[in-house]
PDB file of C-alpha atoms (C1' of nucleotides) in Angstrom:
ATOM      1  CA  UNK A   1      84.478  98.226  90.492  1.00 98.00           C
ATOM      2  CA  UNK A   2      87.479 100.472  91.129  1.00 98.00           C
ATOM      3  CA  UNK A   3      90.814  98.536  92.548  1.00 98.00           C
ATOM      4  CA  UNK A   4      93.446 100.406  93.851  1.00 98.00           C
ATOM      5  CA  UNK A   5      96.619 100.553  95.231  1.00 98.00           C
ATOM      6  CA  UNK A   6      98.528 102.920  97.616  1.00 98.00           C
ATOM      7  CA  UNK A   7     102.153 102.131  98.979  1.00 98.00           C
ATOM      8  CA  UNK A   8     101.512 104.309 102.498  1.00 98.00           C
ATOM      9  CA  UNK A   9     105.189 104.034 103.816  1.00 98.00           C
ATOM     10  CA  UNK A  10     103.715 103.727 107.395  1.00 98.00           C
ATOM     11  CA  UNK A  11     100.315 103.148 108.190  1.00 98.00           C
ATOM     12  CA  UNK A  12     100.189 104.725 111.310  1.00 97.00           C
ATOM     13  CA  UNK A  13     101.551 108.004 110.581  1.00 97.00           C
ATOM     14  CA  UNK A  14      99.876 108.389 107.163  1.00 98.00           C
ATOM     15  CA  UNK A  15      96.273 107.189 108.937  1.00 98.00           C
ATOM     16  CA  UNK A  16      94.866 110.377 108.635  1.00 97.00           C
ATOM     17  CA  UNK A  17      95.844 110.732 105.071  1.00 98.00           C
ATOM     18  CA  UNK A  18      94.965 107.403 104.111  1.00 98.00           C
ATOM     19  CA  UNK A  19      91.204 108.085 105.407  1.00 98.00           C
ATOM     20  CA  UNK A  20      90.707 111.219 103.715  1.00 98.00           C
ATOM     21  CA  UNK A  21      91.666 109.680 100.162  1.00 98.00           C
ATOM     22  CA  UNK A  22      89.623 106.497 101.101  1.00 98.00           C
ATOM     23  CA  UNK A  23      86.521 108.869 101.945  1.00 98.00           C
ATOM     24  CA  UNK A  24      87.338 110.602  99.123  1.00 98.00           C
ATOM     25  CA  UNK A  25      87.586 107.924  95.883  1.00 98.00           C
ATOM     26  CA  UNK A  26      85.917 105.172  97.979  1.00 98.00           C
ATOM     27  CA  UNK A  27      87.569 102.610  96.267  1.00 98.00           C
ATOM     28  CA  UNK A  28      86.013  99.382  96.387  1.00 98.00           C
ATOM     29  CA  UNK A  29      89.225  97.130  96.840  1.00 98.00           C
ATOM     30  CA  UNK A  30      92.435  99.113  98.041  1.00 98.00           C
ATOM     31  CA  UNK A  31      95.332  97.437  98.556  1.00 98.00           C
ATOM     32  CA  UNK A  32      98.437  98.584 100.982  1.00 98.00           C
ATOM     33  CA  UNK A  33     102.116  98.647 100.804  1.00 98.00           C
ATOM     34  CA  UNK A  34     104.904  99.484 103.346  1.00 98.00           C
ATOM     35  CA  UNK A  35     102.470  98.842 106.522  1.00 98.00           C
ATOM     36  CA  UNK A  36     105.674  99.059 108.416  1.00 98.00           C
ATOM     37  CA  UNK A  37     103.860  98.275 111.372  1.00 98.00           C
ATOM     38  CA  UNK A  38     103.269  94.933 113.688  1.00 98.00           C
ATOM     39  CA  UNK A  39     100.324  92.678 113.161  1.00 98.00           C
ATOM     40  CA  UNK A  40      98.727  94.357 116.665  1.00 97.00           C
ATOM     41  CA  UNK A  41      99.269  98.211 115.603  1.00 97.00           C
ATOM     42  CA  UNK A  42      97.172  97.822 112.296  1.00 98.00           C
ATOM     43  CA  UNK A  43      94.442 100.516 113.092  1.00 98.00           C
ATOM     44  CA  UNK A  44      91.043  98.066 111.929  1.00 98.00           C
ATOM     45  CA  UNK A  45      88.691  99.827 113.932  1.00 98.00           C
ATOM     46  CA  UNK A  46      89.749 103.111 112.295  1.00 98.00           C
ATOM     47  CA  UNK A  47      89.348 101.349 108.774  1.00 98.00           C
ATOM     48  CA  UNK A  48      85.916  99.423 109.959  1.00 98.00           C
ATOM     49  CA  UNK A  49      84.986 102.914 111.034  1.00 98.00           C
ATOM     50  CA  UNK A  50      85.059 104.252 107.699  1.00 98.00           C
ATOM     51  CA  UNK A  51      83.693 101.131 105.621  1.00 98.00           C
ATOM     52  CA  UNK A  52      85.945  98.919 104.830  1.00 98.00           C
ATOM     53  CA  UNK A  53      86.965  95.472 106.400  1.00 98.00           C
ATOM     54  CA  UNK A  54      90.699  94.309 106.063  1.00 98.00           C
ATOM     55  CA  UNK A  55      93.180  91.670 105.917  1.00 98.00           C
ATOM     56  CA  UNK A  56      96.971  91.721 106.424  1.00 98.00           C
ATOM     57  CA  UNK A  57     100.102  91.043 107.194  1.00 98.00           C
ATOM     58  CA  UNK A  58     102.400  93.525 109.130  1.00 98.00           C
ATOM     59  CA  UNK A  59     106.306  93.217 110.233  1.00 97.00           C
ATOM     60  CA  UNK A  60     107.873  95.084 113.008  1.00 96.00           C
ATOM     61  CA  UNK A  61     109.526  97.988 111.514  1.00 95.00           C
ATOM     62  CA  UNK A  62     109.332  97.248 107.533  1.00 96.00           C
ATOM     63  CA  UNK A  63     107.076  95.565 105.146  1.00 97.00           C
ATOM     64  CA  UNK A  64     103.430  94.545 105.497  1.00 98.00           C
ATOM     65  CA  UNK A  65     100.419  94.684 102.877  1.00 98.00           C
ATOM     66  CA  UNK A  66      96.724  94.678 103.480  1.00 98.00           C
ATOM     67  CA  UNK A  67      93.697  94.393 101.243  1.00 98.00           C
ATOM     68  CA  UNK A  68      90.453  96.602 102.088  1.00 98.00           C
ATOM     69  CA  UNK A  69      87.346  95.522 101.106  1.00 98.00           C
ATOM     70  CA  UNK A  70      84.469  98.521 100.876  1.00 98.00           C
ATOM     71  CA  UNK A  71      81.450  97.038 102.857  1.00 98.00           C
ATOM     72  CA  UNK A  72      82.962  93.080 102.648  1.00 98.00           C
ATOM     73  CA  UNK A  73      85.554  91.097 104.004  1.00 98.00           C
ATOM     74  CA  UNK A  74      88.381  90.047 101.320  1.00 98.00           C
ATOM     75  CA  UNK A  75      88.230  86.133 101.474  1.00 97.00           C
ATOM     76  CA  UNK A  76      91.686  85.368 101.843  1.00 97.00           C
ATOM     77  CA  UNK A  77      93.248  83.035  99.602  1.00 97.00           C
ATOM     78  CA  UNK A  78      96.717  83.014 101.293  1.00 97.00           C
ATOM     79  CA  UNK A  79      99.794  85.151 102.280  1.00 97.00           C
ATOM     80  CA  UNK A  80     103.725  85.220 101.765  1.00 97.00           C
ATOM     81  CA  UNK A  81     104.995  84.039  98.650  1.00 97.00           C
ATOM     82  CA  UNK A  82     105.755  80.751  97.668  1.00 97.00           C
ATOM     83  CA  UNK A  83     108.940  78.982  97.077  1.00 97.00           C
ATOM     84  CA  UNK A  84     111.284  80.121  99.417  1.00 96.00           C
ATOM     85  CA  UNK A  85     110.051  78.824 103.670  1.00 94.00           C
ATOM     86  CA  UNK A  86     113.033  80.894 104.823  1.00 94.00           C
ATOM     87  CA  UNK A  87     111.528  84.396 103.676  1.00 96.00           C
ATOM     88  CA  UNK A  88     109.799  85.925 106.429  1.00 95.00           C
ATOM     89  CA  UNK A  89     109.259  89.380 105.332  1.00 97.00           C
ATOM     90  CA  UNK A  90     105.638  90.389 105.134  1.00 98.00           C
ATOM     91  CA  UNK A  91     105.186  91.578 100.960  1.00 98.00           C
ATOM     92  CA  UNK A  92     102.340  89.199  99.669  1.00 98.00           C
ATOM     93  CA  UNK A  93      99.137  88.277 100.307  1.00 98.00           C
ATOM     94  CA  UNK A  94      96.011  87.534  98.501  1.00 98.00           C
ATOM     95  CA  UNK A  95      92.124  87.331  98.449  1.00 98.00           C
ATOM     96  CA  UNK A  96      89.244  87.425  96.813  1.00 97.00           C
ATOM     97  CA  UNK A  97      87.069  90.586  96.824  1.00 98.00           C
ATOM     98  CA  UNK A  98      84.039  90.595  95.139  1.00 97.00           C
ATOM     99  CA  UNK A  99      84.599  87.753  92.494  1.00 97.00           C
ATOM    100  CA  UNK A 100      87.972  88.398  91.348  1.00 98.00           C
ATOM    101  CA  UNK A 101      91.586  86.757  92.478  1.00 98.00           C
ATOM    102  CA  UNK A 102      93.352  90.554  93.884  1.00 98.00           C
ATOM    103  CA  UNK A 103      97.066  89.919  94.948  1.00 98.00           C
ATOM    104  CA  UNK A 104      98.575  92.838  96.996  1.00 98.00           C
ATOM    105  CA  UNK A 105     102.781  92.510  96.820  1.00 98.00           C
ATOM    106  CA  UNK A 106     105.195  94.725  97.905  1.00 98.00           C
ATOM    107  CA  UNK A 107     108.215  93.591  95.617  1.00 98.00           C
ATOM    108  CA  UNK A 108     111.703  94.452  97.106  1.00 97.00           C
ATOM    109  CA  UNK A 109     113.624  97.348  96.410  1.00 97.00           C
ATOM    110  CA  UNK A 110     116.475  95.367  96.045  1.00 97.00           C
ATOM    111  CA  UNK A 111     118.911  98.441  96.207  1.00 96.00           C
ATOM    112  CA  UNK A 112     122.369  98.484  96.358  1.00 95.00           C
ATOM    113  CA  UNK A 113     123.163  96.436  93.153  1.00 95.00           C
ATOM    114  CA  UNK A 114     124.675  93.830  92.456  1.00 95.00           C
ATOM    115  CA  UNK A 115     124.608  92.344  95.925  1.00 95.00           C
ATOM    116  CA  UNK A 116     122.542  90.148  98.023  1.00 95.00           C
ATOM    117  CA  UNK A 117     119.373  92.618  98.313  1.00 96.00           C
ATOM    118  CA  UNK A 118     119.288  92.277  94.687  1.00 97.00           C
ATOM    119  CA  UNK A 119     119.852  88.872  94.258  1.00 97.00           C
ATOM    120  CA  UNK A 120     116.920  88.815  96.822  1.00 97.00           C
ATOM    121  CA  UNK A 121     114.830  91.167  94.326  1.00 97.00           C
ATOM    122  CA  UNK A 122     115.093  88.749  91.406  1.00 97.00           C
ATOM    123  CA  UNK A 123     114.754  85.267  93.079  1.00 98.00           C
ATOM    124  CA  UNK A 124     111.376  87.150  94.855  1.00 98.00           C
ATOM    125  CA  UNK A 125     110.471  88.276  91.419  1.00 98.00           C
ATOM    126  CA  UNK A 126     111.061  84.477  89.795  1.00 98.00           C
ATOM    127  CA  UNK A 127     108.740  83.345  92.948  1.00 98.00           C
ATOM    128  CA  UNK A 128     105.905  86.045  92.000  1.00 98.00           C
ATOM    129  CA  UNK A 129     106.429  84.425  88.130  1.00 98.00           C
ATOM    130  CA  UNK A 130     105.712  81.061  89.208  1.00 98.00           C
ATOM    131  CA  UNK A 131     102.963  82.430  91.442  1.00 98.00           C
ATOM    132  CA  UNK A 132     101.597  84.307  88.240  1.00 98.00           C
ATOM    133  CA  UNK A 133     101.592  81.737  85.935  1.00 98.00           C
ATOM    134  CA  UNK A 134      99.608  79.614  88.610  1.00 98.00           C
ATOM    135  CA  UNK A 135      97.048  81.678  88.410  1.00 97.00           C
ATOM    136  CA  UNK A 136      96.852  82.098  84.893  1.00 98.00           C
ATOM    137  CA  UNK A 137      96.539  78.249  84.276  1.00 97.00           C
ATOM    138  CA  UNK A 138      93.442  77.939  86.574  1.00 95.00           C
ATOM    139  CA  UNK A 139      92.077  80.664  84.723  1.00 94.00           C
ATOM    140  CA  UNK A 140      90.512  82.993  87.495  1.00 95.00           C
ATOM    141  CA  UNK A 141      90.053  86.949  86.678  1.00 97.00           C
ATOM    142  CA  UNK A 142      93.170  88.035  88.967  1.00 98.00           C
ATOM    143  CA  UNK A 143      94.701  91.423  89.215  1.00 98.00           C
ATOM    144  CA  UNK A 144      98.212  91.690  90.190  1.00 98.00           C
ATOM    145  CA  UNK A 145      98.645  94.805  92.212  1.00 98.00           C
ATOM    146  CA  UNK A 146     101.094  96.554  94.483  1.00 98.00           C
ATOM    147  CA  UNK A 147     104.646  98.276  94.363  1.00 98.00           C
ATOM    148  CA  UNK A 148     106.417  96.386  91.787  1.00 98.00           C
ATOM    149  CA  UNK A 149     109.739  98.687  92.651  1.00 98.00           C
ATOM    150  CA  UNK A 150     110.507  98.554  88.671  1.00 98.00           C
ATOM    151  CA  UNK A 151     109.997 100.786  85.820  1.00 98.00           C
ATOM    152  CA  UNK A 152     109.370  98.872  83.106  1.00 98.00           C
ATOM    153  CA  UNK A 153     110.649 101.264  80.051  1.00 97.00           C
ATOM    154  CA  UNK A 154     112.312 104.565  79.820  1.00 97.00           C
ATOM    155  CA  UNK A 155     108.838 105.878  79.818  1.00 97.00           C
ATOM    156  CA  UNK A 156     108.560 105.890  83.258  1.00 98.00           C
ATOM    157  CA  UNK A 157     111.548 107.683  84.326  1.00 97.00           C
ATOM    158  CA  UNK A 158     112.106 111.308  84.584  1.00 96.00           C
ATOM    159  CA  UNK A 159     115.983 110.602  83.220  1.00 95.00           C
ATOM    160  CA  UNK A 160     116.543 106.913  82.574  1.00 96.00           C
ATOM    161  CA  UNK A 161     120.331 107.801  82.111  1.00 95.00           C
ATOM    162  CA  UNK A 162     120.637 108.349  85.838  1.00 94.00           C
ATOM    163  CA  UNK A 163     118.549 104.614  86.827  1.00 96.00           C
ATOM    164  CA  UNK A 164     120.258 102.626  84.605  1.00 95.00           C
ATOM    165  CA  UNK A 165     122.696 101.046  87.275  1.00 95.00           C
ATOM    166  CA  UNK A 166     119.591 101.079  89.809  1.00 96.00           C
ATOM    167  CA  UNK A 167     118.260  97.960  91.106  1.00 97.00           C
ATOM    168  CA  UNK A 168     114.841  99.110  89.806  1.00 97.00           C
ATOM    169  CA  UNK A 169     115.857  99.833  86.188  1.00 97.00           C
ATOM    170  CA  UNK A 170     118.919  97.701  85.859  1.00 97.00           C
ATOM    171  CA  UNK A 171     118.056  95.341  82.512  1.00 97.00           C
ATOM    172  CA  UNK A 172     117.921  92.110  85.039  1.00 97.00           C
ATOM    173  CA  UNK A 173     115.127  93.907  86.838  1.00 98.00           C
ATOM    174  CA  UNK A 174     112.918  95.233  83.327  1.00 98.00           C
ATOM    175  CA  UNK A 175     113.274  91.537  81.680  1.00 98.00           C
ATOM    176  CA  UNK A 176     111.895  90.244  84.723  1.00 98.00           C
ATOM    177  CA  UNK A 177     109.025  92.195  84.615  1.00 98.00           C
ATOM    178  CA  UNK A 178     108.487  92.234  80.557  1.00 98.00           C
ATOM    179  CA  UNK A 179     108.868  88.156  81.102  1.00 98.00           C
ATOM    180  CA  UNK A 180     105.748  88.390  83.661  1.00 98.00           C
ATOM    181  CA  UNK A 181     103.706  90.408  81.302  1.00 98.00           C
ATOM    182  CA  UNK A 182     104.582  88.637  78.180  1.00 98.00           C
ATOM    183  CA  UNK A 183     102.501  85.759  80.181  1.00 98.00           C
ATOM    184  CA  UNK A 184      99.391  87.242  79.505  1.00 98.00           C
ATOM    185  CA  UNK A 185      99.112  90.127  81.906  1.00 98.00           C
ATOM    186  CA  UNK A 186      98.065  93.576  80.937  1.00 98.00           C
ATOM    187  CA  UNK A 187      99.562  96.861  82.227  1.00 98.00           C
ATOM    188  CA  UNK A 188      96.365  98.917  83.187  1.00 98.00           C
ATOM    189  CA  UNK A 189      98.085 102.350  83.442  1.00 98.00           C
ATOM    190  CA  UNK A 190     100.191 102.334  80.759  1.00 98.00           C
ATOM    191  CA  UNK A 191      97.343 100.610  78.367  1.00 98.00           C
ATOM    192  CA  UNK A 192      95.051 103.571  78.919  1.00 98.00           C
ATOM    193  CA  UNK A 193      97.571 105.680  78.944  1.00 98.00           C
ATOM    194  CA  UNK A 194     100.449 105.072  76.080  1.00 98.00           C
ATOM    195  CA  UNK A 195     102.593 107.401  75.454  1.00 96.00           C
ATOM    196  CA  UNK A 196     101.988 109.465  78.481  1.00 97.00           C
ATOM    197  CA  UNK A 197     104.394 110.342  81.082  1.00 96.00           C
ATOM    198  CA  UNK A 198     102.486 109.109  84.074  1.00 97.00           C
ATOM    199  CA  UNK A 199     104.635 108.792  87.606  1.00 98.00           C
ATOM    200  CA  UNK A 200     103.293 106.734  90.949  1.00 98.00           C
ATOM    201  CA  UNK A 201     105.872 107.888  93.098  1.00 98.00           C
ATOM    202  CA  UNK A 202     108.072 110.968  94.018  1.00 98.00           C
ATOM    203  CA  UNK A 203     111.188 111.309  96.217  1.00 97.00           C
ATOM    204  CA  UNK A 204     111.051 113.233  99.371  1.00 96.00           C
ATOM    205  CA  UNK A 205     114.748 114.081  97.888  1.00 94.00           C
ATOM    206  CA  UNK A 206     115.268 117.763  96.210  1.00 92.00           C
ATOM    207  CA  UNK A 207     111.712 119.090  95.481  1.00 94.00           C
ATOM    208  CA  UNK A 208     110.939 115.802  93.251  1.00 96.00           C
ATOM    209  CA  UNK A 209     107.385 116.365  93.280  1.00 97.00           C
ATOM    210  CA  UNK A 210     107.068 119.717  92.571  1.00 96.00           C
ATOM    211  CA  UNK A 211     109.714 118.615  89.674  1.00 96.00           C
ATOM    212  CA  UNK A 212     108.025 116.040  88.427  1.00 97.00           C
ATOM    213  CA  UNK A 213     110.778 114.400  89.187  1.00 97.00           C
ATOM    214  CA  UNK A 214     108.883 110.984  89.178  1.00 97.00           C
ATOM    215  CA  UNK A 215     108.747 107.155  88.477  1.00 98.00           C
ATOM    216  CA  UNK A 216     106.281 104.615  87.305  1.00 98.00           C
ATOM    217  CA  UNK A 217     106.571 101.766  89.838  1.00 98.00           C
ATOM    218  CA  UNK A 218     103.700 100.842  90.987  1.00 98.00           C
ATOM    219  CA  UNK A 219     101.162  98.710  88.521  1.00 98.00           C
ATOM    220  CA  UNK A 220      97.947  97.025  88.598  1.00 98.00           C
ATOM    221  CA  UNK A 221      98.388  94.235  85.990  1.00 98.00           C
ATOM    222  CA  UNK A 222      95.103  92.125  85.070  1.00 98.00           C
ATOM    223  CA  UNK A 223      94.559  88.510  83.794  1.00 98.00           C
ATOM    224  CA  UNK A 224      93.176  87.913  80.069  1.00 97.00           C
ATOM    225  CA  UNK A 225      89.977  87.295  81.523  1.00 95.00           C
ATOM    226  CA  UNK A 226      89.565  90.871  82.895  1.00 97.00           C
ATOM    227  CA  UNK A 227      91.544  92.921  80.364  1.00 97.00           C
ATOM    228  CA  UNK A 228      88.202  93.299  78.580  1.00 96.00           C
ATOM    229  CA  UNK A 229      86.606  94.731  81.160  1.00 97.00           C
ATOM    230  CA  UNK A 230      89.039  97.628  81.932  1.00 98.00           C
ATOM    231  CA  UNK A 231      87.508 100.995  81.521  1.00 98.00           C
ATOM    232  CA  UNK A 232      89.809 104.000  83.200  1.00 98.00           C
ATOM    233  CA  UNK A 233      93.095 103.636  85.389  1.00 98.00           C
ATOM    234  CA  UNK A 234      94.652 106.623  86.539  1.00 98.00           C
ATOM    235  CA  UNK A 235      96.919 108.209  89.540  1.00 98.00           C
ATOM    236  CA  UNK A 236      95.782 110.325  92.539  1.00 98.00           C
ATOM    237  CA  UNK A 237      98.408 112.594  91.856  1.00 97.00           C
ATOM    238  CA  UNK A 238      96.885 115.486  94.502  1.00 97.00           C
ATOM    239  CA  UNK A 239      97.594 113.219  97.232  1.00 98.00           C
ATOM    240  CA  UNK A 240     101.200 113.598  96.688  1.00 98.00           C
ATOM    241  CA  UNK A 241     101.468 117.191  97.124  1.00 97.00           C
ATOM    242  CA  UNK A 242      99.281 117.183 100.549  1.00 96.00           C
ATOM    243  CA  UNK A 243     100.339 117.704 104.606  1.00 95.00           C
ATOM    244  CA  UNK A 244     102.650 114.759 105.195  1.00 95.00           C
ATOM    245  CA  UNK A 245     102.568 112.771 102.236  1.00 97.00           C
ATOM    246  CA  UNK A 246     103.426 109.299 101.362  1.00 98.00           C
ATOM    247  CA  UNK A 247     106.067 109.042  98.741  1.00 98.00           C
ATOM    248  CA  UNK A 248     103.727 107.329  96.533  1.00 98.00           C
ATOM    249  CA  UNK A 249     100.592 108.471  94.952  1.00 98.00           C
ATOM    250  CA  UNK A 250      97.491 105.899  95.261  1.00 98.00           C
ATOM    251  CA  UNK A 251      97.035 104.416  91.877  1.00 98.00           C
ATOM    252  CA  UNK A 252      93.946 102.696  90.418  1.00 98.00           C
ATOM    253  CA  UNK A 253      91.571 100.940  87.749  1.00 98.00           C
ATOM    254  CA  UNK A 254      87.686 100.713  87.057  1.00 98.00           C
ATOM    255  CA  UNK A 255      86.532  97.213  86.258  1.00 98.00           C
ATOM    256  CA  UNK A 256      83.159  97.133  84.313  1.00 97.00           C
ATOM    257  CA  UNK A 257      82.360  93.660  85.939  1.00 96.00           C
ATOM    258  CA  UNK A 258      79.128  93.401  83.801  1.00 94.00           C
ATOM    259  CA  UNK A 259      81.675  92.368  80.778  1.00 87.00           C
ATOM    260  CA  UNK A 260      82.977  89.920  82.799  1.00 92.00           C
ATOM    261  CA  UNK A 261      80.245  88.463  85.083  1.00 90.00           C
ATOM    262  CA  UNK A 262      80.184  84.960  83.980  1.00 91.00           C
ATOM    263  CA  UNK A 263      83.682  84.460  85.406  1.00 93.00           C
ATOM    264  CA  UNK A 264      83.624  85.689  88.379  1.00 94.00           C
ATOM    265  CA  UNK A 265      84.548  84.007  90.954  1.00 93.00           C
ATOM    266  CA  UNK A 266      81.424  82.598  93.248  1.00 87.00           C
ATOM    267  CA  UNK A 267      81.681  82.365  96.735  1.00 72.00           C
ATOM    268  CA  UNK A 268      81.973  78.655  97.429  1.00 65.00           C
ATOM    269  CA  UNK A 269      84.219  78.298  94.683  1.00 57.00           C
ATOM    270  CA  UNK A 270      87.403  80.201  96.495  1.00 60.00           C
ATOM    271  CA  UNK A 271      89.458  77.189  97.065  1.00 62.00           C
ATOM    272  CA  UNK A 272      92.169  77.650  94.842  1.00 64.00           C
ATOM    273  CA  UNK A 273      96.365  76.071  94.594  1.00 63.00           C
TER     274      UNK A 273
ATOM    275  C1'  DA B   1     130.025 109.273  94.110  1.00 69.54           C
ATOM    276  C1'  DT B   2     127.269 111.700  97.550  1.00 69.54           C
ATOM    277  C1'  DG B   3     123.471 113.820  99.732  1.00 69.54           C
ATOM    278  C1'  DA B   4     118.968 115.719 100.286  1.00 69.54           C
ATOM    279  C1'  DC B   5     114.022 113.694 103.229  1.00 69.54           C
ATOM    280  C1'  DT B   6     110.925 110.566 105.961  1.00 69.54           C
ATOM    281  C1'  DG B   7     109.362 106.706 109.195  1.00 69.54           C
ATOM    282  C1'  DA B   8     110.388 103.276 112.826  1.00 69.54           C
ATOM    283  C1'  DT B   9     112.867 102.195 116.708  1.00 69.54           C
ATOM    284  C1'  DG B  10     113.787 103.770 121.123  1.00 69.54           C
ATOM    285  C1'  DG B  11     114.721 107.428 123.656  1.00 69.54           C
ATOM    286  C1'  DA B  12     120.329 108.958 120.005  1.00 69.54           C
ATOM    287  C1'  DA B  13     121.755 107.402 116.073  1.00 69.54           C
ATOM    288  C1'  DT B  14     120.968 104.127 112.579  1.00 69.54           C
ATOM    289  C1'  DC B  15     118.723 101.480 109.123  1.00 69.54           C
ATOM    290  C1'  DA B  16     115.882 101.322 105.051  1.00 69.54           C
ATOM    291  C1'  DG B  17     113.583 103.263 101.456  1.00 69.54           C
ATOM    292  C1'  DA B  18     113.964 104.237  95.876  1.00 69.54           C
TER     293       DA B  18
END
DNA sequence: ATGACTGATGGAATCAGA
């Protein structure tokens, strides 16, 4: 089974894009970042069109996720994050696809720092820790994916010395992240890939892309019980350097489910905290 | 330290992104 995940920044101007590449890899779980788009405007019958059946939450202007399902509808388990009733911004929201726990999030950016948008980044990110560790207890195969806006080591940054004071490199934002790993969670990309220099996501700024002037920042992150069944994660680099691009590239994972079948998740057994 | 580029909103200029 291949997951992936694709930060669109707009859904309706990068529809066109966003069907090719589905068409394309035919993911069978793809899950969306930076909707920025109402509930109403999401295009379903576009997406229904070309196979898949959706769930999500959009926001007027910013925001909203969604999780695609190739021939099935994601079961969903629940959306916004927990812990905080005054949050209204559309980043989270989870389901169940085809056995396993997937969580879309779309973790702020959190930029200028220090300041209230980044005190907002790391109380969101202690929420998506308590979430995490939820999930771990009850055991389910879960994959944590989305646009985590960090890069978790100097690895994945074209020149760390100019992110250091950057809400999505500061050390506040890394230990965060390294904390929610060090719970059990593996780092798909960078485990099949470790000592590579492998970027999700290029500026519009100054030619980035065609500088490889990149960051790692967006992660598909998988629960003990389905780290043995990863076989291949990689980026869709090409899709960067198309007609009107997203800023990020889609990124992904294959899932050999037949390792792993015994705890799947069955249908009637979706309730979960 | 700043700006470059893009999308959404609203119908120009501003906010937000990372």
């Amino acid at each position: 089974m291949r997951i992936a995940t694709f930060n669109v920044n707009g859904i309706t101007s990068r529809l066109p894009a966003l069907l090719q590449w589905l068409e394309e890899t035919q993911p069978d779980v793809a899950c969306l970042q930076e909707l920025k788009a109402p509930q109403e405007r999401f295009p379903e019958a576009a997406l229904n069109e070309a196979g898949y059946q959706a769930i999500w939450h959009g926001q007027k202007s910013w925001n909203g996720v969604a999780i695609l399902g190739k021939g099935v509808a994601p079961q969903e388990v629940g959306r916004g994050l927990a812990g905080d009733p005054e949050d209204l911004q559309s980043r989270y929201i989870e389901a169940v696809v085809n056995g396993v726990m997937v969580v879309c999030l779309y973790l702020p950016n959190g930029n200028p720092a220090p300041g209230p948008k980044f005190d907002y980044k790391l109380k969101w990110f202690e929420r998506l820790i308590a979430r995490a560790a939820e999930l771990l207890e009850t055991g389910v195969p879960a994959v944590l994916a989305g646009d985590f806006n960090v890069m978790p080591t100097e690895l994945d940054v074209y020149k760390p010395e100019r992110w250091v004071n950057d809400a999505l490199f500061r050390p506040e934002t890394r230990e965060a992240f390294h904390r929610l790993v060090a719970q059990g969670w593996t780092d798909s990309l960078r485990t099949m890939h470790p000592d590579e220099r492998i970027y999700t996501f290029w500026d519009y700024f100054r030619n980035a892309f065609g500088r490889d002037a990149g960051l790692r920042i967006d992660h598909l992150l998988l629960s003990p019980s389905l780290a043995g069944a990863l076989k291949a994660s990689d980026v869709d680099r090409e899709v960067r350097g198309r007609e009107k691009p997203s800023d990020h590239a889609p990124t992904w994972i294959e899932l050999d489910l037949s390792k792993v079948h015994n705890k799947l998740l069955k249908p009637e057994k979706v309730a979960l905290p």
